[in-house]
Amino acid sequence: MKYCLPEGIAPVAKQDPINWKILRDFDVGQKAVLLKRLKEFTLSNPDIDHIGILVAGQIGAGKSSFINSVTNVFEGRITNSAQVNSSATGRSFTENYKTYRIRSGGADLPFVLRDVMGLEPEKFEGSSVEDIVNAVLGHIREKYKFDPKDSLNFKTEPFNTDPTLSEKALCLVYIIDASTIDFTDDKLIEKLEAIRLKLKEKGIPQVIVMTKVDEACPLVKNNLRKIYHSKKIKEKMQMCSDKVGVPMTSIFPVKNYHEEIDTNDTIDVLILKALDQILHNADDRLREGDI
Ligand SMILES: Nc1nc2c(ncn2[C@@H]2O[C@H](COP(=O)(O)OP(=O)(O)OP(=O)(O)O)[C@@H](O)[C@H]2O)c(=O)[nH]1
Ligand SMILES: [Mg+2]
């Protein structure tokens, strides 16, 4: 009888010993270690009490859901701090620049996540390249309403000309939807490239969080713990790396909390792994100084 692998399953080592190796180890036991490490995370510069992380990416990719997922992990319950788009309107649901403080055990953790309007391929739609760069550099003020027709410039009222270190972003997180990365419009990739180039000289680290892995691979939808066994997920990560120019080591596949009513350790571990890398990259940048 011919044996067929279900869609998305990587060939087991016996069948393809040369070409396939499991991408990373998944160990649910890592949760306690990661959670402790992040709860005890301290900044290398004692003069500031928190650093900023900017979460950007295409509309509907799961930016706000990622921020909620991080909050959920630390709260141990499902929260809805950032409003999530529940209908496919084709427009970004998040329209304002908003900062989210993450708390654990009643205390603020030393980082904030900032949400922005989604990027769209067309020129005068969604947030612009300039908006994202200005947000990273700390020039955008809280609650600023993005205007797809006109990006913020220094002549306009809310421009923050002299941002503090905490108002800047020390890591830019691109949220990329694994289920649609194959069809991503080249014009959107060009916008991401433009952002990357403009931030290059500032040395701001960039990390990709690849969401919706459940929608991208049936094997993973059935069992999230198989995430690093999935050839499909590995291929999508490679695609993200090639398209956006971020190394594989900075790409983190996750499933956001989106329909669950309780938190679970498997989702938590993936979110924590991504956050651990993001925060350590940001703190390394902080240590380098001259931001
Ligand atoms: N299956 C699945 N759905 C997800 C995941 N992450 C987010 N979603 C869903 O995707 C839709 C968009 O999520 P949002 O978090 O609003 O996306 P966003 O990037 O903030 O969107 P805009 O603010 O409109 O740019 C919502 O219906 C979410 O429930 C995921 O990992 N898996
Ligand atoms: Mg949003």
CSV table of C-alpha atoms and ligand atoms in Angstrom, one decimal:
chain,number,residue,atom,x,y,z
A,1,MET,CA,0.0,0.0,0.0
A,2,LYS,CA,1.3,3.4,-0.9
A,3,TYR,CA,1.9,5.6,2.1
A,4,CYS,CA,0.8,9.3,1.6
A,5,LEU,CA,1.9,12.0,4.0
A,6,PRO,CA,-1.0,14.3,5.0
A,7,GLU,CA,-0.7,17.8,3.6
A,8,GLY,CA,1.8,19.9,5.5
A,9,ILE,CA,3.6,17.0,7.2
A,10,ALA,CA,7.4,17.0,6.7
A,11,PRO,CA,8.9,13.7,5.6
A,12,VAL,CA,10.1,11.7,8.6
A,13,ALA,CA,13.8,11.4,9.0
A,14,LYS,CA,13.7,7.7,7.7
A,15,GLN,CA,12.3,8.8,4.4
A,16,ASP,CA,14.4,11.9,3.8
A,17,PRO,CA,17.4,11.7,6.1
A,18,ILE,CA,19.5,14.2,4.1
A,19,ASN,CA,17.0,17.0,3.2
A,20,TRP,CA,14.8,17.4,6.2
A,21,LYS,CA,15.6,18.3,9.7
A,22,ILE,CA,13.3,19.6,12.4
A,23,LEU,CA,13.6,23.3,12.5
A,24,ARG,CA,13.7,24.0,16.2
A,25,ASP,CA,12.8,22.0,19.3
A,26,PHE,CA,9.4,22.6,20.8
A,27,ASP,CA,9.3,21.9,24.5
A,28,VAL,CA,6.2,23.0,26.4
A,29,GLY,CA,8.3,22.9,29.6
A,30,GLN,CA,10.1,26.0,28.3
A,31,LYS,CA,7.1,28.1,29.4
A,32,ALA,CA,8.0,28.3,33.0
A,33,VAL,CA,11.6,29.2,32.2
A,34,LEU,CA,10.7,31.9,29.6
A,35,LEU,CA,8.0,33.4,31.8
A,36,LYS,CA,10.3,33.7,34.7
A,37,ARG,CA,13.0,35.2,32.6
A,38,LEU,CA,10.7,37.8,31.1
A,39,LYS,CA,9.0,38.7,34.4
A,40,GLU,CA,12.4,39.3,35.8
A,41,PHE,CA,13.7,41.1,32.7
A,42,THR,CA,15.6,44.3,33.5
A,43,LEU,CA,16.8,47.0,31.2
A,44,SER,CA,20.6,47.5,30.7
A,45,ASN,CA,20.0,51.2,31.1
A,46,PRO,CA,18.7,51.9,34.7
A,47,ASP,CA,17.8,55.5,33.7
A,48,ILE,CA,14.7,54.5,31.8
A,49,ASP,CA,11.8,52.5,33.2
A,50,HIS,CA,10.6,51.1,29.9
A,51,ILE,CA,11.5,50.6,26.2
A,52,GLY,CA,9.1,50.7,23.2
A,53,ILE,CA,8.5,48.0,20.7
A,54,LEU,CA,6.6,48.9,17.5
A,55,VAL,CA,4.2,46.3,15.9
A,56,ALA,CA,3.7,46.9,12.2
A,57,GLY,CA,2.5,45.0,9.2
A,58,GLN,CA,-0.2,44.4,6.6
A,59,ILE,CA,-3.8,45.1,7.5
A,60,GLY,CA,-5.5,42.1,9.2
A,61,ALA,CA,-2.2,40.3,9.7
A,62,GLY,CA,-2.8,40.0,13.5
A,63,LYS,CA,-1.0,43.0,14.9
A,64,SER,CA,-3.6,43.8,17.6
A,65,SER,CA,-4.1,40.1,18.2
A,66,PHE,CA,-0.4,39.7,18.9
A,67,ILE,CA,-0.5,42.5,21.5
A,68,ASN,CA,-3.5,40.9,23.1
A,69,SER,CA,-1.8,37.5,23.0
A,70,VAL,CA,1.3,38.9,24.9
A,71,THR,CA,-1.1,40.4,27.5
A,72,ASN,CA,-2.9,37.1,27.8
A,73,VAL,CA,0.3,35.2,28.5
A,74,PHE,CA,1.2,37.4,31.4
A,75,GLU,CA,-2.4,37.8,32.8
A,76,GLY,CA,-3.1,34.1,32.4
A,77,ARG,CA,-6.5,34.9,30.9
A,78,ILE,CA,-8.1,36.1,27.7
A,79,THR,CA,-8.0,39.9,27.5
A,80,ASN,CA,-9.1,42.3,24.8
A,81,SER,CA,-7.1,45.4,25.4
A,82,ALA,CA,-6.4,46.0,21.7
A,83,GLN,CA,-9.4,46.0,19.5
A,84,VAL,CA,-9.3,43.2,16.9
A,85,ASN,CA,-10.8,43.3,13.4
A,86,SER,CA,-13.6,40.7,13.3
A,87,SER,CA,-14.9,41.4,9.8
A,88,ALA,CA,-13.0,41.4,6.5
A,89,THR,CA,-13.6,45.1,5.7
A,90,GLY,CA,-10.4,45.5,3.6
A,91,ARG,CA,-9.5,48.5,5.7
A,92,SER,CA,-7.3,48.7,8.7
A,93,PHE,CA,-9.3,48.4,11.9
A,94,THR,CA,-6.7,50.0,14.0
A,95,GLU,CA,-6.5,53.7,13.0
A,96,ASN,CA,-4.8,55.3,16.0
A,97,TYR,CA,-1.3,55.1,17.4
A,98,LYS,CA,-1.7,53.4,20.7
A,99,THR,CA,0.6,52.2,23.5
A,100,TYR,CA,0.0,49.0,25.5
A,101,ARG,CA,1.6,48.5,28.9
A,102,ILE,CA,2.0,44.9,29.9
A,103,ARG,CA,1.5,43.9,33.5
A,104,SER,CA,2.4,40.9,35.5
A,105,GLY,CA,1.4,40.3,39.1
A,106,GLY,CA,0.1,43.8,39.4
A,107,ALA,CA,3.4,45.4,38.2
A,108,ASP,CA,4.3,47.0,34.9
A,109,LEU,CA,6.9,45.2,32.9
A,110,PRO,CA,9.7,47.3,31.5
A,111,PHE,CA,8.4,47.4,28.0
A,112,VAL,CA,5.4,48.6,26.0
A,113,LEU,CA,4.0,47.5,22.7
A,114,ARG,CA,2.7,50.1,20.2
A,115,ASP,CA,0.0,49.4,17.7
A,116,VAL,CA,-0.4,51.2,14.4
A,117,MET,CA,-2.6,51.3,11.4
A,118,GLY,CA,-1.9,48.4,8.9
A,119,LEU,CA,0.1,48.8,5.8
A,120,GLU,CA,-1.6,48.3,2.4
A,121,PRO,CA,0.1,47.8,-1.0
A,122,GLU,CA,-1.3,50.9,-2.7
A,123,LYS,CA,0.3,54.3,-2.2
A,124,PHE,CA,-2.4,56.3,-0.4
A,125,GLU,CA,-3.9,53.4,1.6
A,126,GLY,CA,-3.1,52.4,5.2
A,127,SER,CA,-0.2,53.8,7.1
A,128,SER,CA,2.7,55.1,5.1
A,129,VAL,CA,6.4,54.2,5.1
A,130,GLU,CA,7.1,57.6,6.6
A,131,ASP,CA,4.5,57.0,9.4
A,132,ILE,CA,6.1,53.8,10.4
A,133,VAL,CA,9.6,55.3,10.3
A,134,ASN,CA,8.4,58.3,12.4
A,135,ALA,CA,6.7,56.0,14.8
A,136,VAL,CA,9.9,54.0,15.3
A,137,LEU,CA,11.9,57.3,15.8
A,138,GLY,CA,9.3,58.4,18.4
A,139,HIS,CA,7.9,61.4,16.5
A,140,ILE,CA,4.3,60.2,16.6
A,141,ARG,CA,2.2,61.1,19.6
A,142,GLU,CA,-0.2,58.9,21.5
A,143,LYS,CA,-3.7,58.6,19.9
A,144,TYR,CA,-2.5,60.1,16.6
A,145,LYS,CA,-5.0,59.2,13.9
A,146,PHE,CA,-3.3,57.9,10.8
A,147,ASP,CA,-4.4,59.5,7.6
A,148,PRO,CA,-3.6,57.3,4.5
A,149,LYS,CA,-3.8,60.4,2.3
A,150,ASP,CA,-1.3,62.4,4.2
A,151,SER,CA,1.5,61.1,6.4
A,152,LEU,CA,2.6,63.0,9.4
A,153,ASN,CA,5.1,65.7,8.8
A,154,PHE,CA,7.1,68.1,11.0
A,155,LYS,CA,4.8,71.0,10.2
A,156,THR,CA,1.7,69.3,11.6
A,157,GLU,CA,0.7,69.8,15.2
A,158,PRO,CA,1.2,66.3,16.9
A,159,PHE,CA,4.8,65.9,15.7
A,160,ASN,CA,7.0,65.0,18.6
A,161,THR,CA,10.3,66.8,17.8
A,162,ASP,CA,12.3,65.8,20.8
A,163,PRO,CA,11.2,62.2,21.8
A,164,THR,CA,12.5,60.5,24.9
A,165,LEU,CA,14.3,57.2,24.7
A,166,SER,CA,11.1,55.4,25.9
A,167,GLU,CA,9.0,57.1,23.2
A,168,LYS,CA,11.2,55.6,20.5
A,169,ALA,CA,11.0,51.9,19.4
A,170,LEU,CA,14.1,49.8,20.0
A,171,CYS,CA,12.8,46.9,17.9
A,172,LEU,CA,10.4,46.9,15.0
A,173,VAL,CA,8.2,43.8,14.8
A,174,TYR,CA,6.7,42.9,11.4
A,175,ILE,CA,3.6,40.9,11.7
A,176,ILE,CA,3.2,38.7,8.6
A,177,ASP,CA,0.2,36.4,7.9
A,178,ALA,CA,1.5,32.9,7.1
A,179,SER,CA,-1.7,32.0,5.3
A,180,THR,CA,-1.3,34.8,2.7
A,181,ILE,CA,2.5,35.4,2.4
A,182,ASP,CA,2.6,33.5,-0.9
A,183,PHE,CA,0.3,36.1,-2.5
A,184,THR,CA,1.7,39.2,-0.8
A,185,ASP,CA,1.7,42.1,-3.3
A,186,ASP,CA,5.1,43.2,-4.4
A,187,LYS,CA,4.1,46.8,-3.6
A,188,LEU,CA,3.7,45.8,0.0
A,189,ILE,CA,7.1,44.1,0.1
A,190,GLU,CA,8.6,47.3,-1.4
A,191,LYS,CA,7.1,49.3,1.4
A,192,LEU,CA,8.7,46.9,4.0
A,193,GLU,CA,12.0,47.2,2.1
A,194,ALA,CA,11.8,51.0,2.2
A,195,ILE,CA,11.2,51.0,5.9
A,196,ARG,CA,14.1,48.6,6.4
A,197,LEU,CA,16.4,50.8,4.4
A,198,LYS,CA,15.4,54.0,6.2
A,199,LEU,CA,16.0,52.4,9.6
A,200,LYS,CA,19.2,50.7,8.6
A,201,GLU,CA,21.5,53.5,9.8
A,202,LYS,CA,19.7,53.6,13.1
A,203,GLY,CA,20.5,49.9,13.6
A,204,ILE,CA,17.0,49.2,14.9
A,205,PRO,CA,16.6,45.4,15.1
A,206,GLN,CA,13.7,43.9,13.1
A,207,VAL,CA,12.0,40.7,14.0
A,208,ILE,CA,9.2,38.9,12.1
A,209,VAL,CA,6.3,37.3,13.9
A,210,MET,CA,4.6,35.0,11.5
A,211,THR,CA,0.9,34.6,12.5
A,212,LYS,CA,-2.0,32.4,11.6
A,213,VAL,CA,0.1,29.3,11.3
A,214,ASP,CA,-3.1,27.4,12.1
A,215,GLU,CA,-4.6,28.7,8.8
A,216,ALA,CA,-1.4,28.0,6.9
A,217,CYS,CA,-0.9,24.3,7.7
A,218,PRO,CA,-3.6,21.6,8.5
A,219,LEU,CA,-1.0,19.6,10.5
A,220,VAL,CA,-0.4,22.6,12.8
A,221,LYS,CA,-4.1,23.4,13.1
A,222,ASN,CA,-4.6,19.9,14.5
A,223,ASN,CA,-1.6,20.0,16.7
A,224,LEU,CA,0.2,23.2,17.3
A,225,ARG,CA,3.1,21.4,19.0
A,226,LYS,CA,4.1,20.0,15.6
A,227,ILE,CA,4.9,23.5,14.4
A,228,TYR,CA,8.6,22.9,13.9
A,229,HIS,CA,7.9,19.6,12.1
A,230,SER,CA,5.9,21.2,9.4
A,231,LYS,CA,7.7,21.6,6.1
A,232,LYS,CA,5.0,24.1,5.0
A,233,ILE,CA,5.7,26.4,8.0
A,234,LYS,CA,9.4,26.2,7.4
A,235,GLU,CA,8.9,27.1,3.7
A,236,LYS,CA,6.7,30.1,4.7
A,237,MET,CA,9.4,31.2,7.1
A,238,GLN,CA,11.9,31.0,4.4
A,239,MET,CA,9.6,33.0,2.1
A,240,CYS,CA,9.3,35.7,4.8
A,241,SER,CA,13.1,35.7,5.1
A,242,ASP,CA,13.7,36.0,1.4
A,243,LYS,CA,10.9,38.6,0.8
A,244,VAL,CA,11.6,40.9,3.8
A,245,GLY,CA,15.3,40.3,4.2
A,246,VAL,CA,15.3,39.2,7.8
A,247,PRO,CA,17.3,36.1,8.8
A,248,MET,CA,15.5,32.9,9.7
A,249,THR,CA,16.8,33.2,13.3
A,250,SER,CA,14.7,36.4,13.6
A,251,ILE,CA,11.4,34.8,12.4
A,252,PHE,CA,9.0,33.4,14.9
A,253,PRO,CA,5.9,31.5,13.9
A,254,VAL,CA,3.0,31.9,16.3
A,255,LYS,CA,-0.7,31.3,16.6
A,256,ASN,CA,-2.4,34.3,18.3
A,257,TYR,CA,-5.3,33.9,20.7
A,258,HIS,CA,-8.2,34.6,18.5
A,259,GLU,CA,-11.1,32.3,19.4
A,260,GLU,CA,-10.0,30.7,22.6
A,261,ILE,CA,-11.7,31.4,25.9
A,262,ASP,CA,-8.8,30.1,28.1
A,263,THR,CA,-5.0,30.5,27.7
A,264,ASN,CA,-3.0,27.4,26.9
A,265,ASP,CA,0.7,26.5,27.4
A,266,THR,CA,1.4,25.7,23.7
A,267,ILE,CA,0.2,29.0,22.4
A,268,ASP,CA,2.0,30.7,25.3
A,269,VAL,CA,5.4,29.1,24.6
A,270,LEU,CA,5.4,30.3,21.0
A,271,ILE,CA,4.4,33.9,22.0
A,272,LEU,CA,7.0,33.9,24.8
A,273,LYS,CA,9.8,32.7,22.4
A,274,ALA,CA,9.0,35.5,20.0
A,275,LEU,CA,8.8,38.1,22.8
A,276,ASP,CA,12.1,36.9,24.4
A,277,GLN,CA,14.0,37.5,21.2
A,278,ILE,CA,12.3,40.9,20.6
A,279,LEU,CA,13.1,42.2,24.1
A,280,HIS,CA,16.7,40.9,24.1
A,281,ASN,CA,17.3,42.5,20.7
A,282,ALA,CA,15.8,45.7,21.9
A,283,ASP,CA,17.9,45.7,25.0
A,284,ASP,CA,21.1,45.0,23.0
A,285,ARG,CA,20.3,48.1,20.9
A,286,LEU,CA,19.7,50.1,24.1
A,287,ARG,CA,23.1,49.0,25.4
A,288,GLU,CA,24.8,50.1,22.2
A,289,GLY,CA,23.5,53.7,22.8
A,290,ASP,CA,23.4,56.6,20.3
A,291,ILE,CA,19.8,56.1,19.4
B,1,LIG,N1,-6.7,31.8,12.7
B,1,LIG,C1,-6.1,32.8,13.2
B,1,LIG,N2,-6.7,34.0,13.2
B,1,LIG,C2,-6.0,35.1,13.6
B,1,LIG,C3,-4.7,35.0,14.2
B,1,LIG,N3,-4.3,36.2,14.5
B,1,LIG,C4,-5.3,37.1,14.2
B,1,LIG,N4,-6.3,36.4,13.7
B,1,LIG,C5,-7.6,37.0,13.2
B,1,LIG,O1,-7.3,37.9,12.1
B,1,LIG,C6,-8.2,39.0,12.1
B,1,LIG,C7,-7.4,40.3,12.1
B,1,LIG,O2,-6.7,40.4,13.4
B,1,LIG,P1,-6.2,41.8,14.0
B,1,LIG,O3,-5.4,41.5,15.2
B,1,LIG,O4,-7.3,42.8,14.1
B,1,LIG,O5,-5.3,42.3,12.8
B,1,LIG,P2,-4.5,43.7,12.6
B,1,LIG,O6,-3.2,43.4,12.0
B,1,LIG,O7,-4.5,44.4,13.9
B,1,LIG,O8,-5.5,44.4,11.6
B,1,LIG,P3,-5.8,46.0,11.3
B,1,LIG,O9,-5.8,46.7,12.6
B,1,LIG,O10,-7.1,46.0,10.6
B,1,LIG,O11,-4.6,46.4,10.4
B,1,LIG,C8,-9.1,38.8,13.3
B,1,LIG,O12,-10.3,38.2,12.9
B,1,LIG,C9,-8.3,37.8,14.2
B,1,LIG,O13,-9.1,37.1,15.1
B,1,LIG,C10,-4.1,33.7,14.2
B,1,LIG,O14,-2.9,33.5,14.6
B,1,LIG,N5,-4.8,32.7,13.7
B,2,MG,MG,-5.2,46.2,14.5
